[in-house]
PDB file of C-alpha atoms and ligand atoms in Angstrom:
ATOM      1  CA  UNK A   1      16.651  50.034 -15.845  1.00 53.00           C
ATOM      2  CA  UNK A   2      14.940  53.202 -15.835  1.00 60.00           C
ATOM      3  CA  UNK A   3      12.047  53.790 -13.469  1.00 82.00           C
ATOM      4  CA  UNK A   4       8.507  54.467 -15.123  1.00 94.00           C
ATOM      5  CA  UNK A   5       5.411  53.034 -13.679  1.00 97.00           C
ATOM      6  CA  UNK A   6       5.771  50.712 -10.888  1.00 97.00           C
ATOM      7  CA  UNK A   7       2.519  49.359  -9.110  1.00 97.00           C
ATOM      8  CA  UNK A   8       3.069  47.710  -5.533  1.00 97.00           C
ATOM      9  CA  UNK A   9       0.638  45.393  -4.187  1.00 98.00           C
ATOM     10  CA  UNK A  10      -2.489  46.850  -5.901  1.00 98.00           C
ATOM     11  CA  UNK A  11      -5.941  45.541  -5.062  1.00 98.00           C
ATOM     12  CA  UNK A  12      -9.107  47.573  -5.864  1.00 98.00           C
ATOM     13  CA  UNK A  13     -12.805  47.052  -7.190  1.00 97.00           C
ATOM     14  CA  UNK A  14     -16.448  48.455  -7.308  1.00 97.00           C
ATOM     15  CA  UNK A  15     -18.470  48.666  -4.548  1.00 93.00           C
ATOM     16  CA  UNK A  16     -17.795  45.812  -2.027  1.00 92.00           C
ATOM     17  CA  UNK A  17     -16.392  43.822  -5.164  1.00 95.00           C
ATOM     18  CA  UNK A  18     -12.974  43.521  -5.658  1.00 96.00           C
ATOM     19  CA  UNK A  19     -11.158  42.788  -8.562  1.00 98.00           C
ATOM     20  CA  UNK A  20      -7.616  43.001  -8.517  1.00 98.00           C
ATOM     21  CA  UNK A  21      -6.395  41.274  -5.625  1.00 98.00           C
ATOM     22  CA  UNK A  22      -2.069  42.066  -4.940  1.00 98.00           C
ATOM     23  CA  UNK A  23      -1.439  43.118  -8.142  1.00 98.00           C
ATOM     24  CA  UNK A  24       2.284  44.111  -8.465  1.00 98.00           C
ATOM     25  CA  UNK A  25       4.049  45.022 -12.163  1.00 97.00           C
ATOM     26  CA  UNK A  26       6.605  47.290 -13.579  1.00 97.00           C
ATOM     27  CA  UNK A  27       6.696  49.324 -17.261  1.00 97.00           C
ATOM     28  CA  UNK A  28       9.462  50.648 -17.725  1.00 97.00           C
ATOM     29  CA  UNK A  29      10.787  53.739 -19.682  1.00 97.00           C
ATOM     30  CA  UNK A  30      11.050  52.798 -23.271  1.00 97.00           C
ATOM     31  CA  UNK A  31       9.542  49.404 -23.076  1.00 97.00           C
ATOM     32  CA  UNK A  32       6.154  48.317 -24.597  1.00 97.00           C
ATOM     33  CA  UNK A  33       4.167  46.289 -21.784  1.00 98.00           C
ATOM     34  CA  UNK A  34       1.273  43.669 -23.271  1.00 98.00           C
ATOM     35  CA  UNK A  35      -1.660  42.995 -20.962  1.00 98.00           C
ATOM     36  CA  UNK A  36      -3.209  39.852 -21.161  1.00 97.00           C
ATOM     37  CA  UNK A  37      -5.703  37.722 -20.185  1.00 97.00           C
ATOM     38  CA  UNK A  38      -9.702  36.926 -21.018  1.00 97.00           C
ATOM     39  CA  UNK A  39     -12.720  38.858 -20.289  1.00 96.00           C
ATOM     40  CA  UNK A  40     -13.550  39.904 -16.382  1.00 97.00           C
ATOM     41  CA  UNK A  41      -9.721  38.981 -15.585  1.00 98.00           C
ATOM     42  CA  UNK A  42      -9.241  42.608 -14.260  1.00 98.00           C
ATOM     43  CA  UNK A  43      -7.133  44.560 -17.629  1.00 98.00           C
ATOM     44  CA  UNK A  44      -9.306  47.388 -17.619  1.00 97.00           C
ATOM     45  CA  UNK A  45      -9.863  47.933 -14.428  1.00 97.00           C
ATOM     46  CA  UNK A  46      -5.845  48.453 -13.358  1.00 98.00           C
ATOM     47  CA  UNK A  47      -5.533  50.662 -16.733  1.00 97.00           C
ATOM     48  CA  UNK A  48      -8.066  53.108 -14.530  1.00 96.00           C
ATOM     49  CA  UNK A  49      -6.276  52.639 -11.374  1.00 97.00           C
ATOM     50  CA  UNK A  50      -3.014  53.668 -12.843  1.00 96.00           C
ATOM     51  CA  UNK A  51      -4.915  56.293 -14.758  1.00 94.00           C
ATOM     52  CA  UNK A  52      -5.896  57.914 -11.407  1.00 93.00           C
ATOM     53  CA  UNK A  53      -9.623  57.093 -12.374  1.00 93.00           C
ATOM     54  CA  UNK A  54     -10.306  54.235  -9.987  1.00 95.00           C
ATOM     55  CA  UNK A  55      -8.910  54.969  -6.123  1.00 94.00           C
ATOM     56  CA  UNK A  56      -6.936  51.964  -5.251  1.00 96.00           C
ATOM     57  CA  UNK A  57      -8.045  49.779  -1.797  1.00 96.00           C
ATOM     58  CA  UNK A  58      -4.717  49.369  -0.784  1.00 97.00           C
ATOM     59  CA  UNK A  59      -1.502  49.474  -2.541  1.00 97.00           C
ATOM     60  CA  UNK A  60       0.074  52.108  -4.527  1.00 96.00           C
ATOM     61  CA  UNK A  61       1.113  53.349  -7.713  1.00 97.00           C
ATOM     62  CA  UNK A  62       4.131  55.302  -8.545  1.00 97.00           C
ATOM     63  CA  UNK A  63       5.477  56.969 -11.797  1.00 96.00           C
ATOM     64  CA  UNK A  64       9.097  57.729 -11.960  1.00 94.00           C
ATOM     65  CA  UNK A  65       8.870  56.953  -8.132  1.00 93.00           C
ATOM     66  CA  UNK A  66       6.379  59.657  -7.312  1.00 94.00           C
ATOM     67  CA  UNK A  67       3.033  58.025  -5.502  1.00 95.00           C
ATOM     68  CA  UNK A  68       0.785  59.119  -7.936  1.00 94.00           C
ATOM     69  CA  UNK A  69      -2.098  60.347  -5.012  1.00 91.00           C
ATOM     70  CA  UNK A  70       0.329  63.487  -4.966  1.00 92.00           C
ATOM     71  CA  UNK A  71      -0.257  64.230  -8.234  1.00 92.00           C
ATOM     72  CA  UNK A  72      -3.308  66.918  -8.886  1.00 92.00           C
ATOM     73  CA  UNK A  73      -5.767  65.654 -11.635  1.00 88.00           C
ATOM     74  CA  UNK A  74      -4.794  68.454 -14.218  1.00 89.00           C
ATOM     75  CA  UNK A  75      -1.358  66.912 -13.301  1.00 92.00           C
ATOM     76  CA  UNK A  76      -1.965  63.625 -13.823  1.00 92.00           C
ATOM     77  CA  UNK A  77      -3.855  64.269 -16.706  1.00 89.00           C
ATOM     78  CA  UNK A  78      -0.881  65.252 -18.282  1.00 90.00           C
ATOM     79  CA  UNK A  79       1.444  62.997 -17.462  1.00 95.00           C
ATOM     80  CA  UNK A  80      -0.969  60.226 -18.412  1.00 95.00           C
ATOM     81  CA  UNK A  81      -2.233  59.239 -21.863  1.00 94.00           C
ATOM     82  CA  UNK A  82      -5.433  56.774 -21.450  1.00 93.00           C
ATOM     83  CA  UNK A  83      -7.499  55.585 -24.087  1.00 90.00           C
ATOM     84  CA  UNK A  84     -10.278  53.674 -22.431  1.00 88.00           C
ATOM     85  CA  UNK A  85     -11.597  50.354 -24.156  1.00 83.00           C
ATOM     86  CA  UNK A  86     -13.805  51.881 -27.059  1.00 72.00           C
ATOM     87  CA  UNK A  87     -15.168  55.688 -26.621  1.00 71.00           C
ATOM     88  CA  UNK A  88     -16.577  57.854 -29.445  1.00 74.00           C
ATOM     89  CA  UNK A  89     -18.166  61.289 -27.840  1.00 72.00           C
ATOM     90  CA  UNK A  90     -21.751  61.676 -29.032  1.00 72.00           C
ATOM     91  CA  UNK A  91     -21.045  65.153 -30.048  1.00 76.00           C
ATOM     92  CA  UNK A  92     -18.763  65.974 -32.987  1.00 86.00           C
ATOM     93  CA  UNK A  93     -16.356  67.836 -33.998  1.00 92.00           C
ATOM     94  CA  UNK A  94     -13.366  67.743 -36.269  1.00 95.00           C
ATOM     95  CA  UNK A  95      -9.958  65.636 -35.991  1.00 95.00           C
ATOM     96  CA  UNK A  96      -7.840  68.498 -35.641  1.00 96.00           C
ATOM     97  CA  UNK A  97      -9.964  70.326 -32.356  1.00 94.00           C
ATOM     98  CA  UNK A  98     -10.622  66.918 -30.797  1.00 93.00           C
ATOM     99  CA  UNK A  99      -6.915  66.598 -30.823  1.00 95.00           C
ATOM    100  CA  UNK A 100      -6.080  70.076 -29.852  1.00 94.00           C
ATOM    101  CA  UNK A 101      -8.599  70.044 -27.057  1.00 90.00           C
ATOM    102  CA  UNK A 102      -6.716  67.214 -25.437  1.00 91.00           C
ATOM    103  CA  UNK A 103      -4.132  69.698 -24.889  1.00 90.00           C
ATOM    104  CA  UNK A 104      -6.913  70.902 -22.278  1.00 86.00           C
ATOM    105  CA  UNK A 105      -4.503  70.267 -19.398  1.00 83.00           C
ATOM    106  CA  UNK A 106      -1.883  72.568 -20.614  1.00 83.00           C
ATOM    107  CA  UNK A 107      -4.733  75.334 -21.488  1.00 83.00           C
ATOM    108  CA  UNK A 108      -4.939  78.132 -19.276  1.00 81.00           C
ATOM    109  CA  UNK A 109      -6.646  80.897 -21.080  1.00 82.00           C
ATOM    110  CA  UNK A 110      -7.076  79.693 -24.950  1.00 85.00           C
ATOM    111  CA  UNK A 111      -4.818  77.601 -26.800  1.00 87.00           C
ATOM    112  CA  UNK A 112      -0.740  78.870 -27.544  1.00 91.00           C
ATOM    113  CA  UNK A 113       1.376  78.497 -29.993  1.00 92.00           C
ATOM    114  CA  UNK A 114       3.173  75.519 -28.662  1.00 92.00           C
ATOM    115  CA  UNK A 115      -0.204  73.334 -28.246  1.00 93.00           C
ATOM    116  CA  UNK A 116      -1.040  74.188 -32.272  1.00 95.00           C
ATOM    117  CA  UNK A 117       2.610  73.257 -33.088  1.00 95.00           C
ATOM    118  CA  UNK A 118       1.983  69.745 -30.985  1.00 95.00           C
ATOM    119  CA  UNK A 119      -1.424  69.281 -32.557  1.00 96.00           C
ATOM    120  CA  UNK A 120       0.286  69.596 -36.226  1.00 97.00           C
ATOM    121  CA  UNK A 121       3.348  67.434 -35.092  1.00 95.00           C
ATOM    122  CA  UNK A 122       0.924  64.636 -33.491  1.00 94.00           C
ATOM    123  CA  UNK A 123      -1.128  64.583 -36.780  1.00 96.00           C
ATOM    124  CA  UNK A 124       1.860  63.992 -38.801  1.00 94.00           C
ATOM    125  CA  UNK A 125       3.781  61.524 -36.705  1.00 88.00           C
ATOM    126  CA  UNK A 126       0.240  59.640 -37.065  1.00 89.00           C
ATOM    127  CA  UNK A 127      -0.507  59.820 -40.682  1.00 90.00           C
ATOM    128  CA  UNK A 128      -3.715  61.767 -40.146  1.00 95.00           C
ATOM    129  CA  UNK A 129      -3.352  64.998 -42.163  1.00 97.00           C
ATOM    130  CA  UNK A 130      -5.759  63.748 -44.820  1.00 96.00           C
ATOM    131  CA  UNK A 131      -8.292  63.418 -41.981  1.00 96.00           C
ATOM    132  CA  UNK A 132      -7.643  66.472 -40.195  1.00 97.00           C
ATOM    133  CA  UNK A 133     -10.732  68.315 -41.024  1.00 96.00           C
ATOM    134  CA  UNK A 134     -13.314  64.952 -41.421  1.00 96.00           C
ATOM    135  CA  UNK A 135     -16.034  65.287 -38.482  1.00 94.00           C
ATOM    136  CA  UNK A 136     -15.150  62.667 -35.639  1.00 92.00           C
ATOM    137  CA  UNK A 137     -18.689  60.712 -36.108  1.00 90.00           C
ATOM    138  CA  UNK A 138     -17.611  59.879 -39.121  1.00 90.00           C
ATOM    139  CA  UNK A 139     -14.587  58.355 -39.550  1.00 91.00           C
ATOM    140  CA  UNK A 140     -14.272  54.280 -39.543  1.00 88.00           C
ATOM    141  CA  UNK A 141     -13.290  52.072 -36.781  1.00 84.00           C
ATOM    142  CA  UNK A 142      -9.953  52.253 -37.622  1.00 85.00           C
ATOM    143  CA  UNK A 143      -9.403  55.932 -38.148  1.00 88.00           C
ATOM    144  CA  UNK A 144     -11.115  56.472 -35.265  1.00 88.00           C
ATOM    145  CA  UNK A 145      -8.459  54.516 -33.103  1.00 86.00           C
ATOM    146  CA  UNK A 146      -5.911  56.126 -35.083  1.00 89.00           C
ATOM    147  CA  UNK A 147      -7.111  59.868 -33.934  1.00 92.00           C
ATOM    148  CA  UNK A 148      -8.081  58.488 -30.279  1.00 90.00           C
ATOM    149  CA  UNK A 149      -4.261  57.142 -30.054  1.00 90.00           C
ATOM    150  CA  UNK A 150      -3.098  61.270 -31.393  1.00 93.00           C
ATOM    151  CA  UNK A 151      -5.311  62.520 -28.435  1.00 92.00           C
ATOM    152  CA  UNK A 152      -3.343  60.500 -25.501  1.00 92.00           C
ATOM    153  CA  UNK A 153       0.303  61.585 -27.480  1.00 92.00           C
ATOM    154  CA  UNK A 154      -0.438  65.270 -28.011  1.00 94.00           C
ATOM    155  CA  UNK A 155      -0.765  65.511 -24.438  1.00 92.00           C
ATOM    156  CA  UNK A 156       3.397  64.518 -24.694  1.00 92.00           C
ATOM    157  CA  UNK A 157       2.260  61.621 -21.432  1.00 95.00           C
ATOM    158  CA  UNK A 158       5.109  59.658 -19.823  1.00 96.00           C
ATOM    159  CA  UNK A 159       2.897  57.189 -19.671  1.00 97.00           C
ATOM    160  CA  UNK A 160       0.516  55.840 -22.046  1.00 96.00           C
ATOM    161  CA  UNK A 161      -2.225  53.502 -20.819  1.00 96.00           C
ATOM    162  CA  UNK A 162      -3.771  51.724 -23.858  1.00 95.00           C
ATOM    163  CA  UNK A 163      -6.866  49.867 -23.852  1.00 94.00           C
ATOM    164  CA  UNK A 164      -7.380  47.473 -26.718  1.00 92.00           C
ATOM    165  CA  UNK A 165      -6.068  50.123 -29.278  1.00 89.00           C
ATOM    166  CA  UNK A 166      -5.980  47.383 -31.993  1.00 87.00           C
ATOM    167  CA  UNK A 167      -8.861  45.805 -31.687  1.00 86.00           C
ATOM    168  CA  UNK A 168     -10.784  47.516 -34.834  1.00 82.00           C
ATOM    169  CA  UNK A 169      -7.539  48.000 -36.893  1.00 84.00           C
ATOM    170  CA  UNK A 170      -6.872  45.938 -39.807  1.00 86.00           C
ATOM    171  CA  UNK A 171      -4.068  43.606 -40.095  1.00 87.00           C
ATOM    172  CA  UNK A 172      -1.468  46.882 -42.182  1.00 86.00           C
ATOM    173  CA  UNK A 173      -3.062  49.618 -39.861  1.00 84.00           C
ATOM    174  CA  UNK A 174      -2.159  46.740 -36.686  1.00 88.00           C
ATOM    175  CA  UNK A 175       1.211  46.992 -37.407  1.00 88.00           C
ATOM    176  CA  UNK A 176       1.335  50.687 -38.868  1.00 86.00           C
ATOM    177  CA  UNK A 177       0.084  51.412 -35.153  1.00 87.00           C
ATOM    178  CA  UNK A 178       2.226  49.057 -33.244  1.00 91.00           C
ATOM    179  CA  UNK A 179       5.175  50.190 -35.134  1.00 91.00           C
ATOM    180  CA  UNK A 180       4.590  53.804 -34.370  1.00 89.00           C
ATOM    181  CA  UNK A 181       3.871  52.918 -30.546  1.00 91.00           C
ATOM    182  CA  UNK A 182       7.005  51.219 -30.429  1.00 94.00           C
ATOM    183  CA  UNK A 183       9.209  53.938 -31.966  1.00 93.00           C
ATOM    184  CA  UNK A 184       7.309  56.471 -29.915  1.00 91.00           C
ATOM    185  CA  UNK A 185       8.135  54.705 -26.451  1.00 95.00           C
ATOM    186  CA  UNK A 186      11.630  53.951 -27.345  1.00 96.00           C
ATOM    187  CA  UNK A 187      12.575  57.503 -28.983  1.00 94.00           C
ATOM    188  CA  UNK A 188      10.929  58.930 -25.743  1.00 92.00           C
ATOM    189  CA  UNK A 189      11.255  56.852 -23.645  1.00 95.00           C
ATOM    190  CA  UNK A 190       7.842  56.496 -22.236  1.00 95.00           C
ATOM    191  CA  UNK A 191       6.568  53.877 -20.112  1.00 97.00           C
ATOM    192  CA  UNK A 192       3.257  51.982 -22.004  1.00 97.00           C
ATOM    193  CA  UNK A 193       0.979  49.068 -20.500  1.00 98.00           C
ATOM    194  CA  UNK A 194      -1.069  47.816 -23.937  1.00 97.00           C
ATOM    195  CA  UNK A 195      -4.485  45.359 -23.048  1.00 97.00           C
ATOM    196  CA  UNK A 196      -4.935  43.072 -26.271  1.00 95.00           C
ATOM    197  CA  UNK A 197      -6.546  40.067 -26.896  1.00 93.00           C
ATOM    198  CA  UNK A 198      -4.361  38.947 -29.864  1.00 93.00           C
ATOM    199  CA  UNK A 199      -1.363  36.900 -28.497  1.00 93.00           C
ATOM    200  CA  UNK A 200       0.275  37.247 -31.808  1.00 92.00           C
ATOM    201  CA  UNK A 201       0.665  40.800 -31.973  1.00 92.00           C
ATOM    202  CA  UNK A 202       1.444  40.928 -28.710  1.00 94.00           C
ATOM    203  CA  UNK A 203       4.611  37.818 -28.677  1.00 93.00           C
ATOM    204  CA  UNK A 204       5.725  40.586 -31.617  1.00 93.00           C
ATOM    205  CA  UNK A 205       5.698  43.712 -30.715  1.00 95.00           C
ATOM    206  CA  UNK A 206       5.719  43.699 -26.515  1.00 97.00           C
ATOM    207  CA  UNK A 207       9.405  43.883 -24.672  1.00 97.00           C
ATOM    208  CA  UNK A 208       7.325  42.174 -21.306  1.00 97.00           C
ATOM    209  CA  UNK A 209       4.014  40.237 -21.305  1.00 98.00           C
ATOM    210  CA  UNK A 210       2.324  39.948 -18.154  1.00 98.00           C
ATOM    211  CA  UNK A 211      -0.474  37.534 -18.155  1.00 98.00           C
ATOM    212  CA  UNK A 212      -3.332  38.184 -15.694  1.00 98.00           C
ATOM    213  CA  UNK A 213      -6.614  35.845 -14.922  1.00 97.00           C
ATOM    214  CA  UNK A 214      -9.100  36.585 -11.945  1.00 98.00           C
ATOM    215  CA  UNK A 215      -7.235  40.029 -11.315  1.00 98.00           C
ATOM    216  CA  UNK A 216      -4.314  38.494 -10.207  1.00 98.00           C
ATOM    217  CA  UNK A 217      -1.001  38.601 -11.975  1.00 98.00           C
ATOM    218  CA  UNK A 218      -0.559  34.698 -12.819  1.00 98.00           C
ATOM    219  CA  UNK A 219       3.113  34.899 -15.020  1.00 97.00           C
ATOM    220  CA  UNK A 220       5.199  37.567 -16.343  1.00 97.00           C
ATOM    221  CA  UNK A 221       8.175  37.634 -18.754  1.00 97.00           C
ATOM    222  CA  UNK A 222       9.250  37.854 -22.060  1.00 96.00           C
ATOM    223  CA  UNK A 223       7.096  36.988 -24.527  1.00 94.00           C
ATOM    224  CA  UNK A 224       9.144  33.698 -25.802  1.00 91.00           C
ATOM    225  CA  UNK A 225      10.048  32.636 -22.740  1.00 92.00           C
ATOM    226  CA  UNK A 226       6.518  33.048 -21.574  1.00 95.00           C
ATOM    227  CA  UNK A 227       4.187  32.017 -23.883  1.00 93.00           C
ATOM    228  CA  UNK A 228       4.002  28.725 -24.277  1.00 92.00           C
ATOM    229  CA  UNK A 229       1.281  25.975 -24.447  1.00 92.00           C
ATOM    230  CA  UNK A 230       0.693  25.295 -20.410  1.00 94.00           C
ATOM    231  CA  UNK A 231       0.885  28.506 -19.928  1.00 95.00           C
ATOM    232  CA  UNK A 232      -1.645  29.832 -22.151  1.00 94.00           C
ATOM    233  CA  UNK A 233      -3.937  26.922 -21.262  1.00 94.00           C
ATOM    234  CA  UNK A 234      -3.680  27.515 -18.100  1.00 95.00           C
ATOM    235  CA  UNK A 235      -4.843  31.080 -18.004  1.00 96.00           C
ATOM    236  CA  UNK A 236      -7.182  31.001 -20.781  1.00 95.00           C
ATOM    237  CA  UNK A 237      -8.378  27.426 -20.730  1.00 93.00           C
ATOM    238  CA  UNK A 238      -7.687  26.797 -24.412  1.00 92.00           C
ATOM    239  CA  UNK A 239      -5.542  24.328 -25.823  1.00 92.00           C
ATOM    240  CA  UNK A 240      -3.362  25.679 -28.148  1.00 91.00           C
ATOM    241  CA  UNK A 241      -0.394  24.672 -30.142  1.00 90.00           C
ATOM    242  CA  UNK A 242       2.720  27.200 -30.225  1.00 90.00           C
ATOM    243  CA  UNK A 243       4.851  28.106 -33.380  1.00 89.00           C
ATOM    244  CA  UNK A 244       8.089  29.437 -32.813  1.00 85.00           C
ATOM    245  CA  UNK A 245       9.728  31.147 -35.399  1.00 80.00           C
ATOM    246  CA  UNK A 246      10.958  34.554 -35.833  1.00 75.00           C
ATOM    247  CA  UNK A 247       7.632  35.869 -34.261  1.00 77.00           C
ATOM    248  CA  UNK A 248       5.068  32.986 -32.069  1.00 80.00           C
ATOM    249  CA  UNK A 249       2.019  31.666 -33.743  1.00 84.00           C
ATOM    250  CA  UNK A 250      -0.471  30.217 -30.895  1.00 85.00           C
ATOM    251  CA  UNK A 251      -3.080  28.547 -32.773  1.00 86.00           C
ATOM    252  CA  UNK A 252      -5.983  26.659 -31.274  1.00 84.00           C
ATOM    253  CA  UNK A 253      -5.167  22.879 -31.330  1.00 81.00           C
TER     254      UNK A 253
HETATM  255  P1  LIG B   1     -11.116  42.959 -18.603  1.00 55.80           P
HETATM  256  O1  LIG B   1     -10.757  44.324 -19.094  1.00 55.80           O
HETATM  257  O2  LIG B   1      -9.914  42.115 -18.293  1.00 55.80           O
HETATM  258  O3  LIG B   1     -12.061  42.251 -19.506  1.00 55.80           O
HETATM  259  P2  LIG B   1     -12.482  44.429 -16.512  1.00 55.80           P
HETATM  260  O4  LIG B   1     -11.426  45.105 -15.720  1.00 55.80           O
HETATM  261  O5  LIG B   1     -13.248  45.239 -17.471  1.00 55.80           O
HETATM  262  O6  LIG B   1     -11.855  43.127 -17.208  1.00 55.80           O
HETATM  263  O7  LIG B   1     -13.526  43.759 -15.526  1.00 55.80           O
HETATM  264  C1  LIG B   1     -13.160  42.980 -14.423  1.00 55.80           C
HETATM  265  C2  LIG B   1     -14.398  42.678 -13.604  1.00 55.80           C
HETATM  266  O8  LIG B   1     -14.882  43.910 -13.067  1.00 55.80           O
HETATM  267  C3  LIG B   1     -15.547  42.093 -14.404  1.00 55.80           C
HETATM  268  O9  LIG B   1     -16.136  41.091 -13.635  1.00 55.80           O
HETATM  269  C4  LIG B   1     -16.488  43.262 -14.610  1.00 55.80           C
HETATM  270  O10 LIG B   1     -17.812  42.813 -14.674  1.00 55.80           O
HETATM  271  C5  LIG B   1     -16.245  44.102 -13.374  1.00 55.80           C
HETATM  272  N1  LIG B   1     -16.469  45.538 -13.654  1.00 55.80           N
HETATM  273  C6  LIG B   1     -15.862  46.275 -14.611  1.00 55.80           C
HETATM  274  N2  LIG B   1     -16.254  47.559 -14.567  1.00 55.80           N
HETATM  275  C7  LIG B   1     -17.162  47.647 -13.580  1.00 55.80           C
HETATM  276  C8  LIG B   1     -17.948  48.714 -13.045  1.00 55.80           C
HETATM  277  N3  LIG B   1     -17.860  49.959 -13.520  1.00 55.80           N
HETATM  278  N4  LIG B   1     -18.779  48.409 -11.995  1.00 55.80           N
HETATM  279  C9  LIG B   1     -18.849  47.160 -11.502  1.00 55.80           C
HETATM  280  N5  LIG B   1     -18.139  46.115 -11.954  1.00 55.80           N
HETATM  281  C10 LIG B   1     -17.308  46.334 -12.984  1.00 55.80           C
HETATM  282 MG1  LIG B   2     -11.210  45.346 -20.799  1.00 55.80          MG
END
């Protein structure tokens, strides 16, 4: 297995609060890792700890086995695509410069050649040359996920940190996006950690599901040997009733 993000032991919080308490996981390279749990159980918060946003308390977080404290922010910056929960800048510009200033990392004195070239590359691999020139502040929910997804993969990150990407996408864009994710992190083999709230999607498209309530890890696996009814009750204190077919259906029961 090849080595991508590997937290040890994590806990960390705001102010004297803390919120992930010995939090240990592992994404690795080419496979898509699901995030789980309900509101407050701590998802966010380790997406910006692994992000290099949030300092740790104690623990530590390495990509390809490299503590990433070493790492300078411009670095890390790069090497790290995070979309946070839901953000829309209040200013606005178009699709194509809010992707191509997410290159920012790489710019030294004014864009090159080779961050155009990825800008054009990311907007096709996406779907979004018919929105390349709309302004930002007005695209829909979903478009907007769509571009916010092009501006973590232009920066070429081993490492994508995604925060709910799905969660304003309808049911064809759900699975345009997952489906591009997936062939993304297998055809580069980047290392992903997804948050969701929608178990189905998630028992489909993730390789590892790791289920997490009061910001400690409380199972992970695959997702059918995971997910069943216990197990979901247990962490979200629903009872549900479990399909199993070619994909899992967890309905409430
Ligand atoms: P999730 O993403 O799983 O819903 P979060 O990581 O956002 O959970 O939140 C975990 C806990 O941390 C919650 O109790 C939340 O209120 C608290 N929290 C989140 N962000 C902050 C912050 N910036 N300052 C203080 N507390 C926060
Ligand atoms: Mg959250």
């Amino acid at each position: 297995m090849l080595e991508g993000l590997k937290i040890e032991n994590l806990s960390a919080g705001y102010g004297n609060r803390e919120i992930l308490k010995d939090v240990s996981l592992e994404a690795p390279e080419g496979e898509l890792v699901f995030l789980l749990g309900p509101n407050g159980a701590g998802k966010s918060t380790l997406l910006k700890c692994a992000a290099g946003l949030l300092r740790p308390r104690s623990g530590r977080l390495l990509l390809r086995g490299r503590d990433i404290r070493e790492a300078s922010s411009r670095e890390l910056s790069r090497l790290v695509g995070y979309v946070p929960q839901s953000m829309r800048p209040a200013f606005s510009t178009t699709v194509f410069e809010a992707i191509l200033t997410s290159r920012l990392p790489y710019i030294s004195w004014g864009p090159s050649k080779a961050d155009l070239e990825r800008t054009e590359e990311v907007i096709r691999e996406l779907g979004l040359e018919e929105l390349a020139f709309r302004y930002i502040n007005e695209l829909s929910g979903g478009e907007w996920q769509k571009v916010v997804l092009a501006m973590a993969l232009v920066k070429e990150p081993i490492l994508l940190l995604l925060d709910e990407p799905t969660s304003n996408l309808d049911l064809k864009h759900q699975v345009e996006a997952m489906r591009i994710l997936r062939d993304l992190v297998k055809g580069k083999s980047l290392s992903a950690v997804i948050t969701t709230h929608d178990i189905n999607l998630a028992s489909k498209y993730a390789d590892i599901i790791v289920l997490m309530k009061n910001g400690r890890i409380h199972a992970i696996g695959e997702p059918h040997r995971l997910l069943d009814g216990e197990t979901i009750r247990e962490v979200y204190g629903v009872k549900v009733e479990v399909i199993r077919g070619a994909s899992l259906f967890v309905s409430p029961a």
